Amino acid sequence: MIRKLLLSALLLGSAPALLAQSPKKPKLLVGIMVDQMRADYLPRFADQMGNDGFKRLLREGFQCRNTHYNYVPTVTGPGHSSVYTGTTPRYHGIVGNSWYDRRLRRDVYCTDDSTVQLVGTPKGMGVSARNQVSTTLGDEMKMVSNGRSKVIALSLKDRASALPAGHMADGAFWFDMNTGDFISSTYYMPALPKWVADFNAQKKADYYRQQTWTPLRGPEAYLNSVADSNSFERIFKGKTVATFPYELSKLAPLNPPPYEMVNISPFGNNLLTDLALEALAHTDLGRDDVPDLLALSYSSPDPVGHTFGPLSKEENDLYLRLDLEIARLLQALDKTVGKGNYTIFLTADHGASEVPRYLARHHAPSGAQSHSTLNKGVADYLNQQLGPGAWIETERNNMYYLNRPLIASRKLELARVQEMLAEYLRNQDGIAQVSTTAQLLASSQTAYLESKLQNGLYYKRFGDVRFELEPGWTWEMGVGATHGSGYAYDSHVPLLWFGAGITPGISYQYHTITDIAPTAAMLVESKLPSACTGQAIPEVLSTAGPKKRR
């Protein structure tokens, strides 16, 4: 019947009524991730922003206002992997920024690769996407184009560059906090390309390290922030209070590594935009009809958030300044690639909690657990129940790894010991949800936290018992923000689409972060990443007829 209707429509010349027109395929896809950007930041800060940055994206693009991470932990490595693979840690394998390796009996960083060497610096472990077991959007673009698509990733963090770049990229570059240069890895190339070497020779990081960070606007621009002087922020060495101004030239020698202060300031965003503009000017990105990918990750909002918190004047000012960088990037894309020839998606790798001390001061639900206290309690309990022994190998990412050889030697059932530990944890203050690996593997969970725990499970890198703290609880009643939970403050992030194939609109439908890669793949007519579990967002892709506000 459907085939007959389509044939009749074609014969009658009314096929557009049944077949939506394909969106324009962009020459360049630009993925922008802002590290630790909560969904509420844009509406909070937009009134004080200009018209050419975020507001242009909002005005001319499509907003998905109800986009969430659908797993835990909500941290940088898994976040970047999930956006570009279109799946959760359960299938791409990046279960944290680092994890415990039972075979090696030590921690493994998410982009560690001992088979390669760094390029552009003499020190450090090699970096690649080898630990990421799914292909990425960029990998698939390379394959379907027989290698003609170009893929380049840039960030201050290595994991925010290598993981989006994937396994076949033409280049992944990140910032060396010790030298002030952008570097790479032999996984991608034997030596830095000329345009990166020339950029490093300009010593722009040295220029930014000499700047003084002062408020960009007058007091009226910061009405949604707490007072500049408060007790919720970390104080840099060399200052007695966490208040403006921040003279980076004086603070940098006292707060190592040498270029860390560039990172913990808006000037890290300036530096990344500078490099992105060099990439647009000196590579062939977006120069032909084969779609390319430029993956950018603005890292500085994360250390600024960790240092000062979401309600700080510093965080507010950083986003007003980031707005100028987005405008600068859009202007460069218009000039080098051309309006209507590129498509942007902008999102974040996670959100952030409020500062624990702020919550406590205002009687909001909050609290703090202690790693040392909880770990000692666990060890004492298992010794009482099972006899003396080192029953726990380690605790990482809210997961306990049991000593499985010891359990086997004592002829104990692993599942029984897991459940014994889980039952103890369920009775501890501040713990909301506890699941054993066996439970997560055996059932299909639909409850809020349980499903997120299950989506974060990659068995080879997972512990025996995984738990989640109560809302508002952290590991210490400290200053600055943190993140990593499955709650809305960590999972709810912005998602904006702009450019070729996108018409203006807003959707309030629930979407997950894993929907980005399949949507982008449809726009560039690429194959989906190998482990993709997300669904293309129809509101973004539907371009037939006038776009309605949703």
Coordinates of C-alpha atoms in Angstrom, one line a residue:
M1 CA 0.0 0.0 0.0
I2 CA 2.8 2.5 1.0
R3 CA 4.6 1.7 -2.3
K4 CA 1.4 2.4 -4.3
L5 CA 0.9 5.7 -2.5
L6 CA 4.5 6.7 -3.2
L7 CA 4.2 5.7 -6.9
S8 CA 0.9 7.6 -7.3
A9 CA 2.5 10.7 -5.6
L10 CA 5.4 10.6 -8.0
L11 CA 3.2 10.2 -11.0
L12 CA 1.0 13.1 -9.9
G13 CA 4.0 15.3 -9.1
S14 CA 3.2 15.6 -5.4
A15 CA 6.0 13.5 -4.0
P16 CA 7.2 16.3 -1.6
A17 CA 4.0 15.8 0.4
L18 CA 5.2 12.3 1.3
L19 CA 9.0 12.5 1.0
A20 CA 10.8 15.2 2.9
Q21 CA 13.5 17.1 1.1
S22 CA 17.0 16.1 2.1
P23 CA 18.9 18.7 4.0
K24 CA 21.9 20.3 2.4
K25 CA 25.1 18.4 3.0
P26 CA 27.8 20.6 4.6
K27 CA 31.3 20.8 3.4
L28 CA 32.5 21.0 7.0
L29 CA 31.0 19.7 10.2
V30 CA 32.2 21.5 13.3
G31 CA 31.7 19.8 16.6
I32 CA 32.1 22.2 19.6
M33 CA 32.2 20.9 23.1
V34 CA 32.4 23.1 26.1
D35 CA 33.8 21.4 29.1
Q36 CA 31.5 21.6 32.2
M37 CA 28.7 23.7 30.6
R38 CA 25.3 23.2 32.2
A39 CA 22.1 23.7 30.3
D40 CA 21.1 26.7 32.4
Y41 CA 24.2 28.8 31.5
L42 CA 22.9 30.1 28.2
P43 CA 19.6 31.5 29.5
R44 CA 21.4 32.8 32.6
F45 CA 24.1 34.7 30.7
A46 CA 22.5 35.4 27.4
D47 CA 21.1 38.9 28.2
Q48 CA 24.7 40.2 28.6
M49 CA 26.1 38.5 25.5
G50 CA 26.6 40.1 22.1
N51 CA 24.6 39.2 19.0
D52 CA 27.3 37.4 17.0
G53 CA 28.2 34.4 19.2
F54 CA 25.9 32.2 21.2
K55 CA 22.9 34.4 20.3
R56 CA 23.5 33.9 16.6
L57 CA 23.5 30.2 17.2
L58 CA 20.3 30.5 19.1
R59 CA 18.7 32.9 16.7
E60 CA 19.6 31.1 13.4
G61 CA 19.9 27.6 14.7
F62 CA 18.0 24.8 16.3
Q63 CA 17.9 24.2 20.1
C64 CA 17.4 20.9 21.8
R65 CA 16.6 22.1 25.3
N66 CA 16.1 18.8 27.0
T67 CA 19.3 16.9 26.2
H68 CA 20.9 14.6 28.9
Y69 CA 23.7 12.2 29.5
N70 CA 22.2 8.7 30.0
Y71 CA 25.0 7.1 32.0
V72 CA 27.4 7.6 34.8
P73 CA 30.1 8.8 35.4
T74 CA 29.6 12.2 33.8
V75 CA 33.2 13.2 33.3
T76 CA 35.3 14.4 30.4
G77 CA 36.6 11.2 28.8
P78 CA 33.3 9.3 28.6
G79 CA 31.5 12.5 27.6
H80 CA 33.7 13.1 24.5
S81 CA 33.6 9.5 23.6
S82 CA 29.8 9.2 23.9
V83 CA 29.1 12.3 21.7
Y84 CA 31.4 11.1 18.9
T85 CA 30.6 7.4 19.0
G86 CA 26.9 7.8 19.6
T87 CA 26.8 5.2 22.4
T88 CA 27.5 4.9 26.1
P89 CA 30.6 3.6 28.0
R90 CA 29.0 0.1 28.0
Y91 CA 29.8 -0.1 24.3
H92 CA 32.7 2.4 23.7
G93 CA 34.7 1.3 26.7
I94 CA 35.7 4.7 28.1
V95 CA 34.3 4.2 31.6
G96 CA 36.1 7.1 33.2
N97 CA 39.0 9.5 32.8
S98 CA 40.9 6.6 34.2
W99 CA 40.0 3.1 35.5
Y100 CA 41.6 0.2 37.4
D101 CA 43.0 -2.6 35.2
R102 CA 42.7 -5.9 37.0
R103 CA 45.3 -7.6 34.7
L104 CA 47.9 -4.8 35.2
R105 CA 46.8 -4.2 38.8
R106 CA 47.1 -0.5 38.3
D107 CA 45.2 2.6 37.0
V108 CA 45.0 3.2 33.3
Y109 CA 44.4 6.7 31.9
C110 CA 41.8 6.8 29.1
T111 CA 44.1 7.8 26.3
D112 CA 47.3 6.1 27.5
D113 CA 49.1 4.2 24.7
S114 CA 52.6 2.8 25.4
T115 CA 53.0 1.8 21.8
V116 CA 53.3 5.4 20.5
Q117 CA 55.3 8.5 21.5
L118 CA 54.4 12.1 21.9
V119 CA 55.2 14.5 19.1
G120 CA 56.3 18.1 19.9
T121 CA 57.5 17.4 23.4
P122 CA 60.1 14.9 24.8
K123 CA 58.2 13.7 27.9
G124 CA 55.1 11.8 28.8
M125 CA 53.1 8.6 27.9
G126 CA 52.0 8.3 24.3
V127 CA 48.4 9.2 23.6
S128 CA 45.8 7.7 21.2
A129 CA 42.1 6.6 21.0
R130 CA 43.2 2.9 21.2
N131 CA 41.2 2.3 24.4
Q132 CA 38.0 3.5 22.7
V133 CA 36.6 0.2 21.3
S134 CA 33.9 1.8 19.0
T135 CA 34.5 3.8 15.8
T136 CA 33.7 7.5 15.9
L137 CA 31.8 9.8 13.5
G138 CA 35.1 10.9 12.0
D139 CA 36.3 7.3 11.5
E140 CA 33.1 6.6 9.5
M141 CA 33.4 9.8 7.5
K142 CA 36.9 8.7 6.6
M143 CA 35.8 5.2 5.6
V144 CA 32.8 6.1 3.4
S145 CA 34.8 8.7 1.5
N146 CA 37.8 6.4 0.9
G147 CA 39.9 8.6 3.1
R148 CA 39.1 11.9 1.4
S149 CA 37.3 13.4 4.4
K150 CA 39.7 15.3 6.6
V151 CA 39.3 14.9 10.4
I152 CA 41.1 17.2 12.9
A153 CA 40.5 17.6 16.6
L154 CA 41.8 20.4 18.9
S155 CA 41.6 20.9 22.6
L156 CA 43.7 21.9 25.6
K157 CA 43.1 18.4 27.1
D158 CA 44.5 15.3 25.4
R159 CA 41.5 13.2 26.1
A160 CA 39.2 15.9 24.7
S161 CA 41.1 15.8 21.4
A162 CA 42.2 12.2 20.9
L163 CA 38.8 10.6 21.7
P164 CA 36.8 12.8 19.4
A165 CA 39.5 12.4 16.7
G166 CA 39.0 8.7 16.8
H167 CA 41.3 6.1 15.2
M168 CA 41.8 7.5 11.6
A169 CA 42.1 11.2 12.1
D170 CA 44.5 13.4 10.1
G171 CA 45.5 15.1 13.3
A172 CA 44.7 15.5 17.0
F173 CA 46.4 18.3 19.0
W174 CA 46.3 19.3 22.6
F175 CA 48.1 21.8 24.9
D176 CA 51.2 21.0 26.9
M177 CA 50.9 22.8 30.2
N178 CA 54.7 22.5 30.7
T179 CA 55.9 24.0 27.4
G180 CA 53.0 26.2 26.2
D181 CA 53.0 24.3 22.9
F182 CA 50.3 22.2 21.2
I183 CA 51.5 18.7 20.7
S184 CA 50.3 15.4 19.3
S185 CA 51.3 11.7 19.1
T186 CA 53.0 9.3 16.6
Y187 CA 49.6 7.5 16.5
Y188 CA 48.5 10.3 14.1
M189 CA 51.8 11.6 12.6
P190 CA 55.6 11.4 12.9
A191 CA 56.0 15.2 13.3
L192 CA 53.9 18.3 13.9
P193 CA 52.6 19.7 10.6
K194 CA 54.1 23.1 9.6
W195 CA 51.0 25.1 10.5
V196 CA 51.0 23.8 14.1
A197 CA 54.8 24.3 14.4
D198 CA 54.5 27.8 13.1
F199 CA 51.6 28.5 15.5
N200 CA 53.8 27.3 18.5
A201 CA 56.6 29.6 17.3
Q202 CA 54.3 32.5 17.8
K203 CA 54.3 31.8 21.6
K204 CA 50.8 32.9 22.1
A205 CA 50.6 31.0 25.4
D206 CA 53.3 33.3 26.7
Y207 CA 51.3 36.3 25.6
Y208 CA 48.2 35.1 27.4
R209 CA 50.2 34.2 30.5
Q210 CA 51.1 37.9 30.8
Q211 CA 47.4 39.0 30.8
T212 CA 45.3 40.2 33.7
W213 CA 41.9 38.8 34.1
T214 CA 39.4 41.6 35.0
P215 CA 35.6 41.7 34.6
L216 CA 34.6 42.2 31.0
R217 CA 31.5 44.2 31.8
G218 CA 30.0 46.4 34.6
P219 CA 28.3 45.1 37.7
E220 CA 24.9 44.8 36.0
A221 CA 26.2 41.9 33.9
Y222 CA 26.7 39.7 37.0
L223 CA 23.4 39.9 38.8
N224 CA 22.9 36.2 38.6
S225 CA 26.2 35.5 40.3
V226 CA 27.2 35.5 44.0
A227 CA 29.4 38.3 45.4
D228 CA 32.9 38.3 44.1
S229 CA 34.2 37.9 47.7
N230 CA 32.8 34.7 49.3
S231 CA 33.9 31.5 51.0
F232 CA 32.9 29.1 48.1
E233 CA 36.0 29.5 45.9
R234 CA 39.5 28.2 45.8
I235 CA 42.2 30.8 46.5
F236 CA 45.3 30.7 44.2
K237 CA 48.7 30.8 45.8
G238 CA 49.8 34.4 45.6
K239 CA 46.4 35.8 46.5
T240 CA 44.6 36.2 49.9
V241 CA 41.1 36.2 48.4
A242 CA 39.5 34.7 45.3
T243 CA 38.5 38.0 43.7
F244 CA 39.3 40.0 40.6
P245 CA 41.8 41.0 39.3
Y246 CA 43.9 37.9 38.5
E247 CA 47.4 38.9 37.3
L248 CA 48.5 35.8 35.5
S249 CA 52.1 36.9 35.2
K250 CA 52.4 36.9 39.0
L251 CA 50.3 33.9 39.7
A252 CA 51.8 31.5 37.1
P253 CA 55.1 30.9 38.8
L254 CA 53.3 30.1 42.1
N255 CA 50.6 27.8 40.6
P256 CA 52.4 25.1 38.5
P257 CA 52.7 23.7 35.9
P258 CA 54.0 26.8 34.1
Y259 CA 51.0 27.4 31.8
E260 CA 48.2 26.1 34.1
M261 CA 47.0 29.7 34.8
V262 CA 46.3 30.1 31.1
N263 CA 44.1 27.0 31.4
I264 CA 42.3 28.3 34.5
S265 CA 41.2 31.5 32.9
P266 CA 39.2 32.7 29.8
F267 CA 42.5 33.0 27.9
G268 CA 42.7 29.2 27.4
N269 CA 39.6 29.6 25.2
N270 CA 41.2 32.5 23.3
L271 CA 44.2 30.2 22.7
L272 CA 42.1 27.4 21.3
T273 CA 40.2 29.7 19.0
D274 CA 43.5 31.0 17.7
L275 CA 44.6 27.5 16.9
A276 CA 41.2 26.7 15.2
L277 CA 41.6 29.8 13.0
E278 CA 45.0 28.6 12.0
A279 CA 43.6 25.2 11.1
L280 CA 40.9 26.8 8.9
A281 CA 43.4 29.1 7.2
H282 CA 46.2 26.6 6.6
T283 CA 44.5 23.2 6.0
D284 CA 42.0 22.1 3.3
L285 CA 39.1 21.8 5.8
G286 CA 35.8 22.5 4.0
R287 CA 37.4 23.3 0.7
D288 CA 35.6 20.6 -1.4
D289 CA 32.3 18.8 -1.5
V290 CA 33.5 15.8 0.6
P291 CA 32.5 16.6 4.2
D292 CA 35.3 17.2 6.7
L293 CA 35.2 17.2 10.5
L294 CA 36.7 19.8 12.9
A295 CA 36.3 18.8 16.5
L296 CA 36.9 21.6 19.0
S297 CA 36.7 21.2 22.8
Y298 CA 36.9 24.4 24.9
S299 CA 38.5 23.0 28.1
S300 CA 39.0 26.1 30.3
P301 CA 35.4 26.3 31.6
D302 CA 36.1 23.0 33.5
P303 CA 39.0 24.1 35.7
V304 CA 37.4 27.5 36.2
G305 CA 34.2 25.8 37.3
H306 CA 36.2 23.5 39.6
T307 CA 38.0 26.5 41.1
F308 CA 35.2 29.0 41.5
G309 CA 31.8 27.2 41.0
P310 CA 28.8 27.7 38.8
L311 CA 27.4 30.8 40.6
S312 CA 30.7 32.7 40.7
K313 CA 31.4 36.0 39.0
E314 CA 34.4 34.3 37.4
E315 CA 32.3 31.7 35.8
N316 CA 29.8 34.3 34.6
D317 CA 32.6 36.4 33.1
L318 CA 34.2 33.4 31.4
Y319 CA 31.0 32.7 29.4
L320 CA 30.7 36.3 28.4
R321 CA 34.2 36.1 27.0
L322 CA 33.6 32.7 25.5
D323 CA 30.7 34.3 23.6
L324 CA 33.3 36.5 21.9
E325 CA 35.3 33.5 20.9
I326 CA 32.3 31.7 19.4
A327 CA 31.6 34.9 17.4
R328 CA 35.2 35.0 16.2
L329 CA 35.0 31.3 15.2
L330 CA 31.8 31.9 13.3
Q331 CA 33.3 34.9 11.5
A332 CA 36.3 32.8 10.4
L333 CA 34.0 29.9 9.2
D334 CA 31.9 32.4 7.2
K335 CA 35.1 33.7 5.5
T336 CA 37.0 30.5 4.9
V337 CA 34.3 27.9 4.3
G338 CA 31.4 30.2 3.5
K339 CA 27.9 30.8 5.0
G340 CA 25.7 27.9 4.3
N341 CA 28.6 25.5 3.7
Y342 CA 29.2 24.3 7.3
T343 CA 27.2 22.8 10.1
I344 CA 27.9 23.2 13.8
F345 CA 26.7 21.2 16.8
L346 CA 27.5 22.6 20.2
T347 CA 27.2 20.7 23.4
A348 CA 29.0 19.9 26.7
D349 CA 30.7 16.8 28.1
H350 CA 28.9 17.1 31.4
G351 CA 27.4 19.7 33.7
A352 CA 28.3 20.6 37.3
S353 CA 27.0 20.6 40.9
E354 CA 26.6 23.6 43.0
V355 CA 29.4 24.2 45.5
P356 CA 28.9 21.9 48.5
R357 CA 29.5 24.7 51.0
Y358 CA 27.0 27.0 49.2
L359 CA 24.3 24.3 49.4
A360 CA 25.0 23.7 53.1
R361 CA 24.9 27.4 53.8
H362 CA 21.5 27.7 52.2
H363 CA 20.0 24.6 53.8
A364 CA 19.8 22.8 50.4
P365 CA 20.1 18.9 50.4
S366 CA 23.8 18.2 50.5
G367 CA 26.4 16.3 52.4
A368 CA 29.8 14.7 52.1
Q369 CA 31.2 11.2 52.2
S370 CA 34.9 10.4 52.9
H371 CA 36.9 8.0 50.8
S372 CA 39.1 7.0 53.7
T373 CA 36.2 6.5 56.1
L374 CA 34.1 4.6 53.7
N375 CA 37.0 2.4 52.5
K376 CA 38.0 1.6 56.1
G377 CA 34.4 0.7 57.0
V378 CA 34.2 -1.6 54.0
A379 CA 37.5 -3.3 54.8
D380 CA 36.6 -3.8 58.5
Y381 CA 33.2 -5.2 57.6
L382 CA 34.5 -7.7 55.1
N383 CA 37.2 -8.8 57.6
Q384 CA 34.5 -9.4 60.2
Q385 CA 32.3 -11.4 57.8
L386 CA 34.9 -13.3 55.8
G387 CA 38.0 -13.3 58.0
P388 CA 41.3 -11.4 57.7
G389 CA 42.3 -10.5 54.2
A390 CA 42.9 -7.8 51.7
W391 CA 39.4 -8.2 50.2
I392 CA 39.4 -4.9 48.3
E393 CA 41.9 -4.3 45.5
T394 CA 40.9 -0.7 45.1
E395 CA 38.0 1.8 44.8
R396 CA 37.7 3.9 41.6
N397 CA 34.9 5.9 40.0
N398 CA 32.5 4.9 42.8
M399 CA 33.3 1.3 42.2
Y400 CA 34.8 -1.3 44.4
Y401 CA 37.1 -3.9 42.8
L402 CA 37.1 -7.1 44.9
N403 CA 40.2 -9.3 45.3
R404 CA 38.9 -12.1 43.1
P405 CA 42.0 -14.4 43.5
L406 CA 41.6 -14.2 47.3
I407 CA 37.9 -14.9 47.0
A408 CA 38.5 -17.9 44.8
S409 CA 41.3 -19.3 47.1
R410 CA 38.9 -19.1 50.0
K411 CA 36.3 -21.0 47.9
L412 CA 33.8 -18.2 48.2
E413 CA 31.1 -17.4 45.7
L414 CA 31.9 -14.0 44.0
A415 CA 28.2 -13.0 43.6
R416 CA 27.7 -13.6 47.4
V417 CA 30.6 -11.4 48.3
Q418 CA 29.5 -8.7 45.9
E419 CA 26.0 -8.7 47.5
M420 CA 27.4 -8.7 51.0
L421 CA 29.4 -5.6 50.1
A422 CA 26.5 -4.0 48.4
E423 CA 24.2 -4.5 51.4
Y424 CA 26.8 -2.8 53.7
L425 CA 27.0 0.2 51.3
R426 CA 23.2 0.6 51.1
N427 CA 23.2 1.3 54.9
Q428 CA 25.8 4.1 54.8
D429 CA 25.0 7.8 54.9
G430 CA 24.8 9.6 51.6
I431 CA 24.6 6.5 49.4
A432 CA 21.5 6.5 47.2
Q433 CA 21.9 3.5 44.9
V434 CA 24.1 0.4 45.0
S435 CA 24.2 -2.3 42.3
T436 CA 26.5 -5.3 41.8
T437 CA 27.9 -6.0 38.4
A438 CA 26.0 -9.3 38.4
Q439 CA 22.8 -7.4 38.9
L440 CA 23.5 -4.9 36.2
L441 CA 24.4 -7.6 33.7
A442 CA 21.4 -9.8 34.6
S443 CA 18.5 -7.4 34.3
S444 CA 17.2 -4.6 32.0
Q445 CA 16.8 -1.6 34.3
T446 CA 14.4 1.2 33.6
A447 CA 14.7 3.2 36.8
Y448 CA 16.5 6.6 36.7
L449 CA 19.8 5.7 38.4
E450 CA 19.9 2.0 37.7
S451 CA 19.7 2.5 33.9
K452 CA 22.5 5.0 34.0
L453 CA 24.7 2.7 36.0
Q454 CA 24.0 -0.1 33.5
N455 CA 24.8 2.2 30.6
G456 CA 28.2 2.9 32.2
L457 CA 29.1 -0.7 32.5
Y458 CA 31.9 -2.0 30.3
Y459 CA 32.6 -5.4 31.9
K460 CA 36.4 -5.6 31.3
R461 CA 37.0 -2.3 33.0
F462 CA 34.2 -2.4 35.6
G463 CA 34.3 -3.1 39.3
D464 CA 32.3 -5.5 41.3
V465 CA 30.0 -3.1 43.1
R466 CA 28.9 0.4 41.8
F467 CA 27.2 3.0 43.9
E468 CA 25.9 6.5 43.6
L469 CA 25.7 9.2 46.2
E470 CA 22.6 11.1 47.2
P471 CA 21.7 14.3 45.2
G472 CA 23.9 17.2 46.3
W473 CA 26.4 14.9 48.1
T474 CA 30.1 14.9 47.2
W475 CA 33.3 13.4 48.5
E476 CA 34.2 16.5 50.6
M477 CA 32.4 19.6 51.7
G478 CA 34.8 21.7 49.7
V479 CA 34.9 24.8 47.5
G480 CA 34.4 25.0 43.7
A481 CA 32.2 22.7 41.6
T482 CA 32.5 19.0 40.9
H483 CA 30.6 16.6 38.6
G484 CA 30.3 12.9 37.8
S485 CA 26.8 11.9 39.0
G486 CA 23.7 10.9 37.1
Y487 CA 21.6 13.7 38.5
A488 CA 20.2 16.5 36.3
Y489 CA 22.8 19.1 37.4
D490 CA 25.5 16.9 35.9
S491 CA 23.5 15.3 33.0
H492 CA 21.5 18.2 31.5
V493 CA 23.6 20.0 28.9
P494 CA 22.9 22.4 26.0
L495 CA 22.6 21.1 22.4
L496 CA 22.6 23.6 19.5
W497 CA 22.6 23.0 15.8
F498 CA 23.5 25.7 13.2
G499 CA 24.3 26.0 9.6
A500 CA 23.8 23.9 6.5
G501 CA 20.7 21.6 6.7
I502 CA 19.4 23.3 9.9
T503 CA 16.4 25.6 10.1
P504 CA 15.6 27.6 13.2
G505 CA 13.5 26.0 15.9
I506 CA 13.3 24.7 19.5
S507 CA 12.5 21.2 20.8
Y508 CA 11.7 20.3 24.3
Q509 CA 11.6 16.6 23.6
Y510 CA 13.9 14.4 25.7
H511 CA 17.0 13.4 23.9
T512 CA 20.2 11.8 25.0
I513 CA 23.7 12.8 24.2
T514 CA 24.2 9.7 22.1
D515 CA 21.7 11.1 19.6
I516 CA 24.2 13.6 18.3
A517 CA 26.5 11.3 16.3
P518 CA 23.6 9.6 14.3
T519 CA 22.1 13.0 13.6
A520 CA 25.4 14.4 12.4
A521 CA 26.0 11.3 10.4
M522 CA 22.6 11.8 8.6
L523 CA 23.6 15.4 7.8
V524 CA 26.9 14.4 6.2
E525 CA 25.5 11.2 4.7
S526 CA 27.9 9.0 6.6
K527 CA 27.6 5.5 8.1
L528 CA 26.8 5.3 11.8
P529 CA 29.7 4.6 14.3
S530 CA 30.1 0.9 14.8
A531 CA 28.5 0.7 18.3
C532 CA 26.0 3.5 17.9
T533 CA 22.9 3.1 20.0
G534 CA 21.5 6.7 19.7
Q535 CA 18.7 7.8 17.4
A536 CA 18.8 10.6 14.9
I537 CA 16.9 13.6 16.1
P538 CA 13.9 14.1 13.7
E539 CA 13.2 17.7 14.8
V540 CA 16.7 18.7 13.6
L541 CA 16.7 16.8 10.3
S542 CA 13.1 17.6 9.2
T543 CA 13.4 20.5 6.8
A544 CA 10.3 20.1 4.6
G545 CA 8.0 23.0 5.0
P546 CA 8.2 25.9 7.5
K547 CA 9.8 25.0 10.8
K548 CA 7.4 25.2 13.7
R549 CA 8.5 26.2 17.2
R550 CA 8.2 23.2 19.5

